[in-house]
Amino acid sequence: MSINQLPFSFKRMDASTIEENFSSRSGELKMGEYCSSITLEEADFVIIGISESIGPKANFGRQGAENTFRTFLPYFLSTQANSNLKIHMLGEISIPNNSDTLSAQELVPALDEYVLSVLNEYIQPHQIPIVIGGGHNNALPLIHWSAKFHSDLAVLNLDAHADCRSTEVRHSGNSFSFALESGILKKYAVLGLHEAYLNPSVLEFFQKYQCTYSLYEDYLDGRSLLSDLELFMNSLETNQTLGIEIDMDAIANMPSSAQSPSGWRFDEVRTYLRKIASSHQNIPYLHLTEAAPINESDDRIVGKALAYLVIDFSTQYCLKRVR
C-alpha cells in the first residue's frame, strides 16, 4: 500500500501555523521566530508531531496522546531562541481516532508504515528526528528508520513498563519485542520498571534477548539512576548508535496513558536526558511519548515539560560538539 492510500495524513508546518502558536515581544527572539528561519536542509534537529492514540487504545490505555503535539507547540515556540540550535519544525502526522479497539489494533501496523514513510522522505541520516506525541507504538518505525543506517543500534528506554509484550497483535506495548525478534535492535535497556507491572513472560523475554533493566523500587531504596546510566553507557561499544526513549508515564503525576502517582521527579528526568545528550556521540533519534493531556491543566504540565526536554536535549547535544 502506498503512503497516499493509508488512512492518515501528514501536514508540513507552515509559517502561519507557527505564528498562531506564540506571540512576539519587542527586544526578544522567540523560538517560533527562529525556527521559521531554519530550513529542513540545514537543520540538525527535526521535530515531528504524531497526533494519535490508537496505539495506547489497542493496548487498553488512557486516551489523550492525540492532543500532545498541539499542547507542546505554544510552550516550545514561546521559549527564548538559542541561535546554536538548528531546529526545523517539520510537521504533524494525524490519525483517525473514531475506531473501536479491534480496528485500532488493525490500524497500528499501517501507522508503522506511514511513520516510516515520512521519516524516509524527509529526514537525512545526519539529522536527529525529535518525535513528540502519540503512543509508544511509534518507537518501532523509528527503530526501523535508524537501523537502515546503523547495524549496531541500541535503545535506552526510561519507562515504568517494558513494552515487550507478545507480538501477536501490534499496539503500544510491544514495539521493542517486535524490534528485538526481527533482529534490527541489537541491545535494549529499560530503566525504572515498576515491579508491580513486570510479569514473568517479560522477564523470560529479557533473559532470552539479554536485555538490561532496573526496578524503580530499587531507586526508592537508594539506587542511583545516574550511576546506572553511566554503567549502561560504558557497556556500549565505541560509538555504538543509541536511540533515546522517554515514556512520560515514568514521571510521577504526569498526564499520560498510564498515569501514576509513583515515578521520577521531572527534574530527575531532565538531568538524566541532559547527561545522555552531553556524553554520547551517536544518537539517531529522541522519542518523547505517551503523554496524554485531556484538559487545560494537563496542557500546561505536558506542554511545558516537553518544551524543557526538547531544549535540554538539543542544547546539551550541541554543546558537546563544541567542547
Coordinates of C-alpha atoms in Angstrom, one line a residue:
M1 CA 0.0 0.0 0.0
S2 CA 1.4 3.4 -1.0
I3 CA 1.7 6.3 1.5
N4 CA -1.2 8.1 -0.2
Q5 CA -3.5 5.1 0.4
L6 CA -3.0 4.8 4.1
P7 CA -5.8 6.3 6.3
F8 CA -3.5 9.0 7.8
S9 CA -2.3 12.5 6.9
F10 CA 0.9 14.4 7.2
K11 CA 0.8 18.2 7.2
R12 CA 4.0 20.3 6.9
M13 CA 4.3 23.0 9.4
D14 CA 3.9 26.4 7.7
A15 CA 4.8 29.9 8.9
S16 CA 1.1 30.7 9.7
T17 CA 0.7 27.7 12.0
I18 CA 3.9 28.6 13.8
E19 CA 2.8 32.3 14.2
E20 CA -0.5 31.2 15.6
N21 CA 1.2 29.4 18.5
F22 CA 3.3 32.2 20.0
S23 CA 3.4 36.0 20.5
S24 CA 6.4 38.0 19.6
R25 CA 7.8 40.6 22.1
S26 CA 10.0 43.6 21.4
G27 CA 13.6 43.0 22.3
E28 CA 13.2 39.2 22.3
L29 CA 13.8 36.4 19.8
K30 CA 11.3 33.6 20.4
M31 CA 11.9 30.0 19.3
G32 CA 8.9 30.4 17.0
E33 CA 10.6 33.2 15.1
Y34 CA 13.9 31.5 15.0
C35 CA 12.6 28.0 13.9
S36 CA 10.8 29.7 11.0
S37 CA 14.2 30.7 9.6
I38 CA 15.8 27.2 9.7
T39 CA 15.2 25.2 6.6
L40 CA 14.9 21.4 6.6
E41 CA 18.1 21.1 4.7
E42 CA 20.2 23.0 7.2
A43 CA 18.6 21.5 10.4
D44 CA 20.4 19.4 12.9
F45 CA 17.2 18.5 14.7
V46 CA 13.8 17.9 13.1
I47 CA 10.6 18.0 15.2
I48 CA 7.7 15.7 14.1
G49 CA 4.4 15.6 15.9
I50 CA 2.3 12.4 15.9
S51 CA -1.3 13.0 17.0
E52 CA -2.7 9.6 17.7
S53 CA -3.9 7.4 20.5
I54 CA -4.7 4.2 18.5
G55 CA -1.6 2.5 19.8
P56 CA -2.5 3.1 23.5
K57 CA -6.1 2.3 22.7
A58 CA -5.2 -1.0 21.2
N59 CA -3.3 -1.7 24.4
F60 CA -6.3 -0.7 26.5
G61 CA -4.5 2.5 27.7
R62 CA -5.8 6.0 28.5
Q63 CA -6.6 8.3 25.6
G64 CA -5.2 11.8 25.1
A65 CA -1.9 11.1 23.3
E66 CA -3.5 12.6 20.2
N67 CA -3.5 16.0 22.0
T68 CA 0.2 16.1 22.9
F69 CA 1.7 17.8 19.9
R70 CA -0.7 20.8 19.8
T71 CA -0.2 21.1 23.5
F72 CA 3.6 21.2 23.1
L73 CA 3.7 23.8 20.3
P74 CA 2.8 27.1 22.1
Y75 CA 5.1 26.3 25.1
F76 CA 8.1 25.4 22.9
L77 CA 7.7 28.2 20.4
S78 CA 7.3 30.8 23.1
T79 CA 10.7 30.0 24.7
Q80 CA 13.7 32.2 24.0
A81 CA 15.7 31.2 20.9
N82 CA 19.2 29.7 21.1
S83 CA 21.0 30.5 17.9
N84 CA 23.2 27.4 18.3
L85 CA 20.2 25.2 17.8
K86 CA 19.3 24.4 14.2
I87 CA 15.8 23.1 14.8
H88 CA 13.2 22.7 12.0
M89 CA 9.5 22.2 12.7
L90 CA 8.7 19.6 10.1
G91 CA 5.0 18.9 10.7
E92 CA 2.3 16.6 12.1
I93 CA 1.1 13.2 11.4
S94 CA -2.6 12.9 12.2
I95 CA -4.6 9.8 12.9
P96 CA -8.4 9.0 12.9
N97 CA -9.5 8.3 16.5
N98 CA -13.0 7.1 15.9
S99 CA -12.3 3.4 15.7
D100 CA -13.1 0.6 18.2
T101 CA -10.4 -1.5 19.9
L102 CA -10.3 -4.1 17.1
S103 CA -9.9 -1.6 14.3
A104 CA -7.3 0.3 16.4
Q105 CA -5.3 -2.9 16.5
E106 CA -5.6 -3.2 12.8
L107 CA -4.5 0.4 12.2
V108 CA -1.3 0.3 14.2
P109 CA 0.7 -1.7 11.6
A110 CA -0.4 0.7 8.9
L111 CA 0.7 3.6 11.1
D112 CA 4.1 1.9 11.4
E113 CA 4.4 2.0 7.6
Y114 CA 3.2 5.6 7.4
V115 CA 5.5 7.0 10.1
L116 CA 8.5 5.2 8.4
S117 CA 7.5 6.6 5.1
V118 CA 7.5 10.2 6.5
L119 CA 10.9 9.6 8.1
N120 CA 12.3 8.1 4.8
E121 CA 11.0 11.0 2.8
Y122 CA 12.1 14.0 4.9
I123 CA 14.9 13.0 7.3
Q124 CA 18.6 12.6 6.4
P125 CA 20.9 10.2 8.2
H126 CA 22.9 13.0 9.8
Q127 CA 19.7 14.7 11.3
I128 CA 18.1 13.8 14.6
P129 CA 14.3 13.5 14.5
I130 CA 12.6 14.5 17.7
V131 CA 9.2 12.8 17.8
I132 CA 6.6 14.3 20.1
G133 CA 3.2 12.7 21.0
G134 CA 1.4 9.5 20.2
G135 CA 1.9 6.1 21.7
H136 CA 5.0 4.0 22.3
N137 CA 4.0 2.1 19.2
N138 CA 5.8 4.7 17.2
A139 CA 9.2 3.5 18.6
L140 CA 9.1 0.7 16.0
P141 CA 9.2 2.8 12.9
L142 CA 11.9 5.0 14.5
I143 CA 14.0 1.9 15.1
H144 CA 13.4 0.6 11.6
W145 CA 14.5 4.0 10.2
S146 CA 17.6 4.2 12.4
A147 CA 18.6 0.6 11.7
K148 CA 18.8 1.4 7.9
F149 CA 21.9 3.4 8.7
H150 CA 23.2 1.7 11.8
S151 CA 23.6 -2.0 12.1
D152 CA 24.6 -1.7 15.8
L153 CA 21.5 0.0 17.1
A154 CA 20.9 0.1 20.8
V155 CA 17.9 1.7 22.6
L156 CA 17.7 3.1 26.1
N157 CA 14.2 3.5 27.5
L158 CA 13.1 5.3 30.7
D159 CA 9.8 3.7 31.4
A160 CA 7.6 2.2 34.0
H161 CA 6.8 -0.7 31.6
A162 CA 9.0 -2.9 29.4
D163 CA 6.8 -2.7 26.3
C164 CA 7.9 -6.2 25.4
R165 CA 4.6 -7.9 25.3
S166 CA 3.6 -10.7 22.9
T167 CA 3.9 -9.9 19.2
E168 CA 0.5 -11.5 18.3
V169 CA -1.2 -8.1 17.8
R170 CA 0.5 -4.7 17.3
H171 CA -0.1 -2.0 19.9
S172 CA 1.8 0.5 22.1
G173 CA 3.1 -2.2 24.4
N174 CA 5.3 -4.4 22.0
S175 CA 7.5 -2.1 19.8
F176 CA 10.7 -3.4 21.4
S177 CA 9.7 -7.1 21.3
F178 CA 9.0 -6.7 17.6
A179 CA 12.3 -4.9 17.1
L180 CA 14.3 -7.5 19.0
E181 CA 12.7 -10.5 17.4
S182 CA 13.3 -9.1 13.9
G183 CA 17.0 -8.5 14.7
I184 CA 17.0 -4.8 13.9
L185 CA 17.5 -3.9 17.5
K186 CA 20.8 -5.2 18.9
K187 CA 20.7 -4.0 22.5
Y188 CA 17.8 -2.9 24.7
A189 CA 17.8 -1.5 28.2
V190 CA 14.9 -0.1 30.2
L191 CA 15.4 1.8 33.5
G192 CA 12.9 2.2 36.3
L193 CA 10.4 -0.6 35.6
H194 CA 7.6 -0.7 38.2
E195 CA 7.8 -4.2 39.8
A196 CA 4.0 -4.5 40.2
Y197 CA 3.6 -4.4 36.4
L198 CA 6.5 -6.7 35.5
N199 CA 5.2 -10.1 34.5
P200 CA 7.1 -13.4 34.2
S201 CA 6.9 -13.5 30.4
V202 CA 8.7 -10.2 30.1
L203 CA 11.4 -11.4 32.4
E204 CA 11.8 -14.5 30.3
F205 CA 11.9 -12.3 27.2
F206 CA 14.6 -10.1 28.8
Q207 CA 16.7 -13.2 29.5
K208 CA 16.3 -14.6 26.0
Y209 CA 17.5 -11.3 24.4
Q210 CA 19.9 -10.3 27.1
C211 CA 18.2 -7.1 27.9
T212 CA 19.3 -4.8 30.7
Y213 CA 16.7 -3.4 33.2
S214 CA 16.3 -1.9 36.6
L215 CA 13.4 -1.6 39.0
Y216 CA 12.1 1.7 40.2
E217 CA 11.6 0.3 43.7
D218 CA 15.4 -0.1 44.0
Y219 CA 15.8 3.7 43.4
L220 CA 13.4 4.3 46.3
D221 CA 15.9 2.3 48.5
G222 CA 18.9 4.4 47.4
R223 CA 20.0 3.1 44.0
S224 CA 21.3 5.9 41.7
L225 CA 19.7 6.5 38.2
L226 CA 22.8 8.4 37.0
S227 CA 25.1 5.6 38.2
D228 CA 23.0 3.1 36.3
L229 CA 23.1 5.3 33.2
E230 CA 26.9 5.5 33.4
L231 CA 27.1 1.7 33.7
F232 CA 24.9 1.3 30.7
M233 CA 26.8 3.8 28.6
N234 CA 30.1 2.2 29.5
S235 CA 28.6 -1.2 28.3
L236 CA 28.1 0.1 24.8
E237 CA 30.7 -0.5 22.1
T238 CA 32.7 2.5 21.0
N239 CA 30.4 5.0 19.2
Q240 CA 27.5 2.5 19.2
T241 CA 24.3 4.1 18.0
L242 CA 21.8 4.8 20.8
G243 CA 18.2 5.7 20.4
I244 CA 16.6 7.6 23.3
E245 CA 13.1 6.7 24.5
I246 CA 11.3 8.5 27.3
D247 CA 7.8 7.4 28.2
M248 CA 6.2 10.2 30.1
D249 CA 4.4 7.8 32.4
A250 CA 7.7 7.3 34.1
I251 CA 7.3 10.7 35.6
A252 CA 5.2 11.0 38.8
N253 CA 1.7 12.5 38.2
M254 CA 2.4 13.3 34.6
P255 CA -0.8 13.2 32.5
S256 CA 0.0 10.1 30.4
S257 CA -1.6 6.9 29.1
A258 CA -0.6 5.0 32.3
Q259 CA -0.5 7.9 34.7
S260 CA 0.8 7.1 38.2
P261 CA 1.5 8.9 41.5
S262 CA 4.8 7.0 41.7
G263 CA 7.7 7.8 39.5
W264 CA 10.6 10.1 38.8
R265 CA 10.6 13.8 39.6
F266 CA 10.6 15.8 36.4
D267 CA 13.9 17.4 37.2
E268 CA 15.5 14.0 37.7
V269 CA 14.4 13.2 34.1
R270 CA 15.8 16.5 32.8
T271 CA 19.2 15.7 34.5
Y272 CA 19.1 12.2 33.0
L273 CA 18.5 13.4 29.5
R274 CA 21.0 16.2 29.7
K275 CA 23.6 13.7 30.8
I276 CA 22.9 11.4 27.8
A277 CA 22.9 14.3 25.3
S278 CA 26.2 15.7 26.6
S279 CA 28.1 12.4 26.7
H280 CA 27.0 10.2 23.8
Q281 CA 28.3 10.8 20.3
N282 CA 25.8 8.9 18.1
I283 CA 22.1 9.4 18.8
P284 CA 19.8 8.8 15.9
Y285 CA 16.6 10.0 17.5
L286 CA 14.7 11.2 20.6
H287 CA 11.2 9.9 21.2
L288 CA 9.1 11.6 23.9
T289 CA 5.9 9.6 24.0
E290 CA 2.7 8.6 25.9
A291 CA 1.9 12.0 27.4
A292 CA -1.9 12.3 27.3
P293 CA -3.3 15.7 28.2
I294 CA -7.1 15.9 28.3
N295 CA -7.8 19.2 29.9
E296 CA -6.4 22.7 30.3
S297 CA -4.4 21.8 33.5
D298 CA -2.9 18.8 31.8
D299 CA -2.0 21.0 28.8
R300 CA 0.1 23.3 31.0
I301 CA 2.0 20.5 32.6
V302 CA 2.6 18.4 29.5
G303 CA 3.4 21.4 27.1
K304 CA 6.0 23.0 29.4
A305 CA 7.5 19.6 30.4
L306 CA 8.1 18.6 26.7
A307 CA 9.4 22.0 25.8
Y308 CA 12.0 21.7 28.6
L309 CA 13.1 18.2 27.5
V310 CA 13.5 19.2 23.8
I311 CA 15.6 22.3 24.8
D312 CA 17.7 20.2 27.3
F313 CA 18.4 17.6 24.8
S314 CA 19.2 19.8 21.8
T315 CA 21.2 22.3 23.8
Q316 CA 23.4 19.7 25.5
Y317 CA 24.0 17.8 22.3
C318 CA 25.1 20.9 20.5
L319 CA 27.4 22.0 23.4
K320 CA 29.1 18.6 23.2
R321 CA 30.1 19.3 19.7
V322 CA 32.0 22.5 20.5
R323 CA 33.7 21.2 23.7

